[in-house]
């Protein structure tokens, strides 16, 4: 189900740029459409936890954002009503790629999941975490700036 208010890559980039947290963390939406999204974030030492791995709070933020943005490509603005994640291995890499996919888009609930991959020095990707989100379409219109 694709709604008239569905967000394309340009609109998601505007939404992403309007979110102070996403800007501060360096989230970059690199692909979006048809219920899917890809977000990239470069490694930063200041975003690690005590053992030197990417902090789980940031892992959650990447997964949650990928789920929300994937859903938004079909139904427009959404907000999460439930989120869960599984950390599968320590998140260490040169950069991270979060891939979000919409599983089902209904009028009242949208189900999405995301996977977070860490890239090594050869750009080989390793799955480090997964997440699932139940989202609620808010019906909020886009602002004049596209967000």
mmCIF file of C-alpha atoms in Angstrom:
data_model
loop_
_atom_site.group_PDB
_atom_site.id
_atom_site.type_symbol
_atom_site.label_atom_id
_atom_site.label_comp_id
_atom_site.label_asym_id
_atom_site.label_seq_id
_atom_site.Cartn_x
_atom_site.Cartn_y
_atom_site.Cartn_z
ATOM 1 C CA UNK A 1 0.000 0.000 0.000
ATOM 2 C CA UNK A 2 1.550 3.311 -1.063
ATOM 3 C CA UNK A 3 -0.076 6.523 0.086
ATOM 4 C CA UNK A 4 0.025 9.952 -1.582
ATOM 5 C CA UNK A 5 2.117 11.236 1.363
ATOM 6 C CA UNK A 6 4.772 8.522 0.953
ATOM 7 C CA UNK A 7 8.348 9.804 1.209
ATOM 8 C CA UNK A 8 10.878 9.412 -1.580
ATOM 9 C CA UNK A 9 14.660 9.636 -1.164
ATOM 10 C CA UNK A 10 14.655 13.434 -1.436
ATOM 11 C CA UNK A 11 11.951 13.809 1.238
ATOM 12 C CA UNK A 12 13.713 11.351 3.562
ATOM 13 C CA UNK A 13 16.967 13.244 3.157
ATOM 14 C CA UNK A 14 15.126 16.418 4.185
ATOM 15 C CA UNK A 15 13.587 14.645 7.197
ATOM 16 C CA UNK A 16 16.974 13.184 8.119
ATOM 17 C CA UNK A 17 18.639 16.612 7.852
ATOM 18 C CA UNK A 18 15.947 18.148 10.061
ATOM 19 C CA UNK A 19 16.670 15.693 12.910
ATOM 20 C CA UNK A 20 19.458 17.082 15.111
ATOM 21 C CA UNK A 21 20.341 13.624 16.476
ATOM 22 C CA UNK A 22 20.679 12.111 12.997
ATOM 23 C CA UNK A 23 22.881 15.018 11.890
ATOM 24 C CA UNK A 24 25.064 14.775 15.002
ATOM 25 C CA UNK A 25 25.547 11.026 14.543
ATOM 26 C CA UNK A 26 26.226 11.342 10.817
ATOM 27 C CA UNK A 27 23.334 9.269 9.460
ATOM 28 C CA UNK A 28 23.260 9.363 5.655
ATOM 29 C CA UNK A 29 20.242 8.023 3.743
ATOM 30 C CA UNK A 30 21.757 6.485 0.631
ATOM 31 C CA UNK A 31 18.772 4.658 -0.877
ATOM 32 C CA UNK A 32 15.013 4.666 -0.330
ATOM 33 C CA UNK A 33 11.865 3.508 -2.060
ATOM 34 C CA UNK A 34 9.195 0.812 -2.311
ATOM 35 C CA UNK A 35 9.228 -0.004 1.392
ATOM 36 C CA UNK A 36 12.996 -0.160 1.770
ATOM 37 C CA UNK A 37 15.756 2.139 2.943
ATOM 38 C CA UNK A 38 19.529 2.050 3.392
ATOM 39 C CA UNK A 39 21.319 4.281 5.905
ATOM 40 C CA UNK A 40 25.075 4.615 6.337
ATOM 41 C CA UNK A 41 27.076 5.916 9.281
ATOM 42 C CA UNK A 42 30.860 6.138 9.528
ATOM 43 C CA UNK A 43 32.762 4.788 12.525
ATOM 44 C CA UNK A 44 33.554 7.338 15.224
ATOM 45 C CA UNK A 45 35.558 6.611 18.370
ATOM 46 C CA UNK A 46 33.352 8.993 20.369
ATOM 47 C CA UNK A 47 30.290 6.763 19.792
ATOM 48 C CA UNK A 48 31.661 3.667 21.513
ATOM 49 C CA UNK A 49 30.942 2.056 24.847
ATOM 50 C CA UNK A 50 33.521 1.006 27.457
ATOM 51 C CA UNK A 51 34.837 -1.979 25.418
ATOM 52 C CA UNK A 52 35.338 0.022 22.231
ATOM 53 C CA UNK A 53 32.292 -1.269 20.343
ATOM 54 C CA UNK A 54 29.555 0.907 18.890
ATOM 55 C CA UNK A 55 27.182 1.780 21.740
ATOM 56 C CA UNK A 56 23.950 -0.255 21.789
ATOM 57 C CA UNK A 57 21.943 2.958 22.034
ATOM 58 C CA UNK A 58 23.325 4.023 18.677
ATOM 59 C CA UNK A 59 22.736 0.569 17.224
ATOM 60 C CA UNK A 60 19.099 0.919 18.307
ATOM 61 C CA UNK A 61 18.873 4.395 16.769
ATOM 62 C CA UNK A 62 20.153 3.148 13.409
ATOM 63 C CA UNK A 63 17.778 0.174 13.377
ATOM 64 C CA UNK A 64 14.783 2.237 14.517
ATOM 65 C CA UNK A 65 15.472 4.951 11.938
ATOM 66 C CA UNK A 66 15.858 2.384 9.146
ATOM 67 C CA UNK A 67 12.518 0.796 10.081
ATOM 68 C CA UNK A 68 10.743 4.159 10.287
ATOM 69 C CA UNK A 69 12.181 5.486 7.051
ATOM 70 C CA UNK A 70 11.376 2.222 5.202
ATOM 71 C CA UNK A 71 7.761 2.489 6.371
ATOM 72 C CA UNK A 72 7.623 6.172 5.424
ATOM 73 C CA UNK A 73 8.392 5.296 1.794
ATOM 74 C CA UNK A 74 4.974 3.610 1.701
ATOM 75 C CA UNK A 75 2.713 5.443 4.150
ATOM 76 C CA UNK A 76 4.352 8.790 4.931
ATOM 77 C CA UNK A 77 5.017 10.035 8.457
ATOM 78 C CA UNK A 78 5.079 7.365 11.184
ATOM 79 C CA UNK A 79 5.927 7.008 14.846
ATOM 80 C CA UNK A 80 7.060 3.853 16.628
ATOM 81 C CA UNK A 81 4.766 2.107 19.091
ATOM 82 C CA UNK A 82 7.060 -0.872 19.731
ATOM 83 C CA UNK A 83 10.737 -1.540 19.043
ATOM 84 C CA UNK A 84 13.012 -4.480 19.789
ATOM 85 C CA UNK A 85 16.554 -5.361 18.805
ATOM 86 C CA UNK A 86 19.037 -8.181 18.976
ATOM 87 C CA UNK A 87 22.772 -7.495 19.143
ATOM 88 C CA UNK A 88 24.433 -10.483 17.485
ATOM 89 C CA UNK A 89 28.116 -9.563 17.802
ATOM 90 C CA UNK A 90 30.258 -6.572 18.784
ATOM 91 C CA UNK A 91 29.664 -3.710 16.361
ATOM 92 C CA UNK A 92 33.078 -2.640 15.116
ATOM 93 C CA UNK A 93 33.851 -1.528 11.582
ATOM 94 C CA UNK A 94 34.948 1.304 9.312
ATOM 95 C CA UNK A 95 31.292 2.155 8.730
ATOM 96 C CA UNK A 96 27.834 0.734 9.314
ATOM 97 C CA UNK A 97 24.940 0.062 6.945
ATOM 98 C CA UNK A 98 21.377 -0.235 8.241
ATOM 99 C CA UNK A 99 18.917 -1.781 5.793
ATOM 100 C CA UNK A 100 15.226 -1.383 6.607
ATOM 101 C CA UNK A 101 12.360 -3.298 5.029
ATOM 102 C CA UNK A 102 8.612 -2.877 5.432
ATOM 103 C CA UNK A 103 6.981 -6.221 6.143
ATOM 104 C CA UNK A 104 3.358 -5.080 6.119
ATOM 105 C CA UNK A 105 1.846 -1.633 5.725
ATOM 106 C CA UNK A 106 -1.700 -1.291 6.997
ATOM 107 C CA UNK A 107 -3.824 1.782 7.694
ATOM 108 C CA UNK A 108 -3.275 1.617 11.478
ATOM 109 C CA UNK A 109 -0.033 -0.312 11.886
ATOM 110 C CA UNK A 110 3.116 -0.831 9.864
ATOM 111 C CA UNK A 111 5.530 -3.671 10.592
ATOM 112 C CA UNK A 112 9.174 -3.223 9.632
ATOM 113 C CA UNK A 113 12.507 -4.850 10.322
ATOM 114 C CA UNK A 114 16.099 -3.776 9.890
ATOM 115 C CA UNK A 115 19.550 -5.291 9.825
ATOM 116 C CA UNK A 116 22.761 -3.518 10.789
ATOM 117 C CA UNK A 117 25.999 -4.487 9.087
ATOM 118 C CA UNK A 118 29.581 -3.481 9.945
ATOM 119 C CA UNK A 119 32.052 -2.994 7.079
ATOM 120 C CA UNK A 120 35.660 -4.088 7.475
ATOM 121 C CA UNK A 121 38.746 -2.681 5.756
ATOM 122 C CA UNK A 122 37.845 -4.577 2.532
ATOM 123 C CA UNK A 123 34.227 -3.324 2.638
ATOM 124 C CA UNK A 124 33.002 -6.838 3.472
ATOM 125 C CA UNK A 125 29.790 -6.575 5.506
ATOM 126 C CA UNK A 126 29.047 -8.577 8.667
ATOM 127 C CA UNK A 127 25.614 -8.674 10.288
ATOM 128 C CA UNK A 128 25.906 -7.253 13.830
ATOM 129 C CA UNK A 129 22.301 -6.546 14.889
ATOM 130 C CA UNK A 130 18.660 -6.839 13.893
ATOM 131 C CA UNK A 131 15.574 -4.913 14.925
ATOM 132 C CA UNK A 132 11.831 -4.939 14.481
ATOM 133 C CA UNK A 133 9.379 -2.097 14.865
ATOM 134 C CA UNK A 134 5.636 -1.639 14.919
ATOM 135 C CA UNK A 135 4.843 1.834 13.626
ATOM 136 C CA UNK A 136 1.717 3.956 13.509
ATOM 137 C CA UNK A 137 1.037 6.252 10.544
ATOM 138 C CA UNK A 138 0.537 9.768 11.902
ATOM 139 C CA UNK A 139 -1.026 11.307 8.821
ATOM 140 C CA UNK A 140 1.101 14.410 9.322
ATOM 141 C CA UNK A 141 1.519 16.369 6.104
ATOM 142 C CA UNK A 142 4.993 17.229 4.882
ATOM 143 C CA UNK A 143 6.294 20.671 5.685
ATOM 144 C CA UNK A 144 7.081 23.149 2.940
ATOM 145 C CA UNK A 145 10.764 22.123 3.102
ATOM 146 C CA UNK A 146 9.834 18.511 2.235
ATOM 147 C CA UNK A 147 10.023 17.107 5.759
#
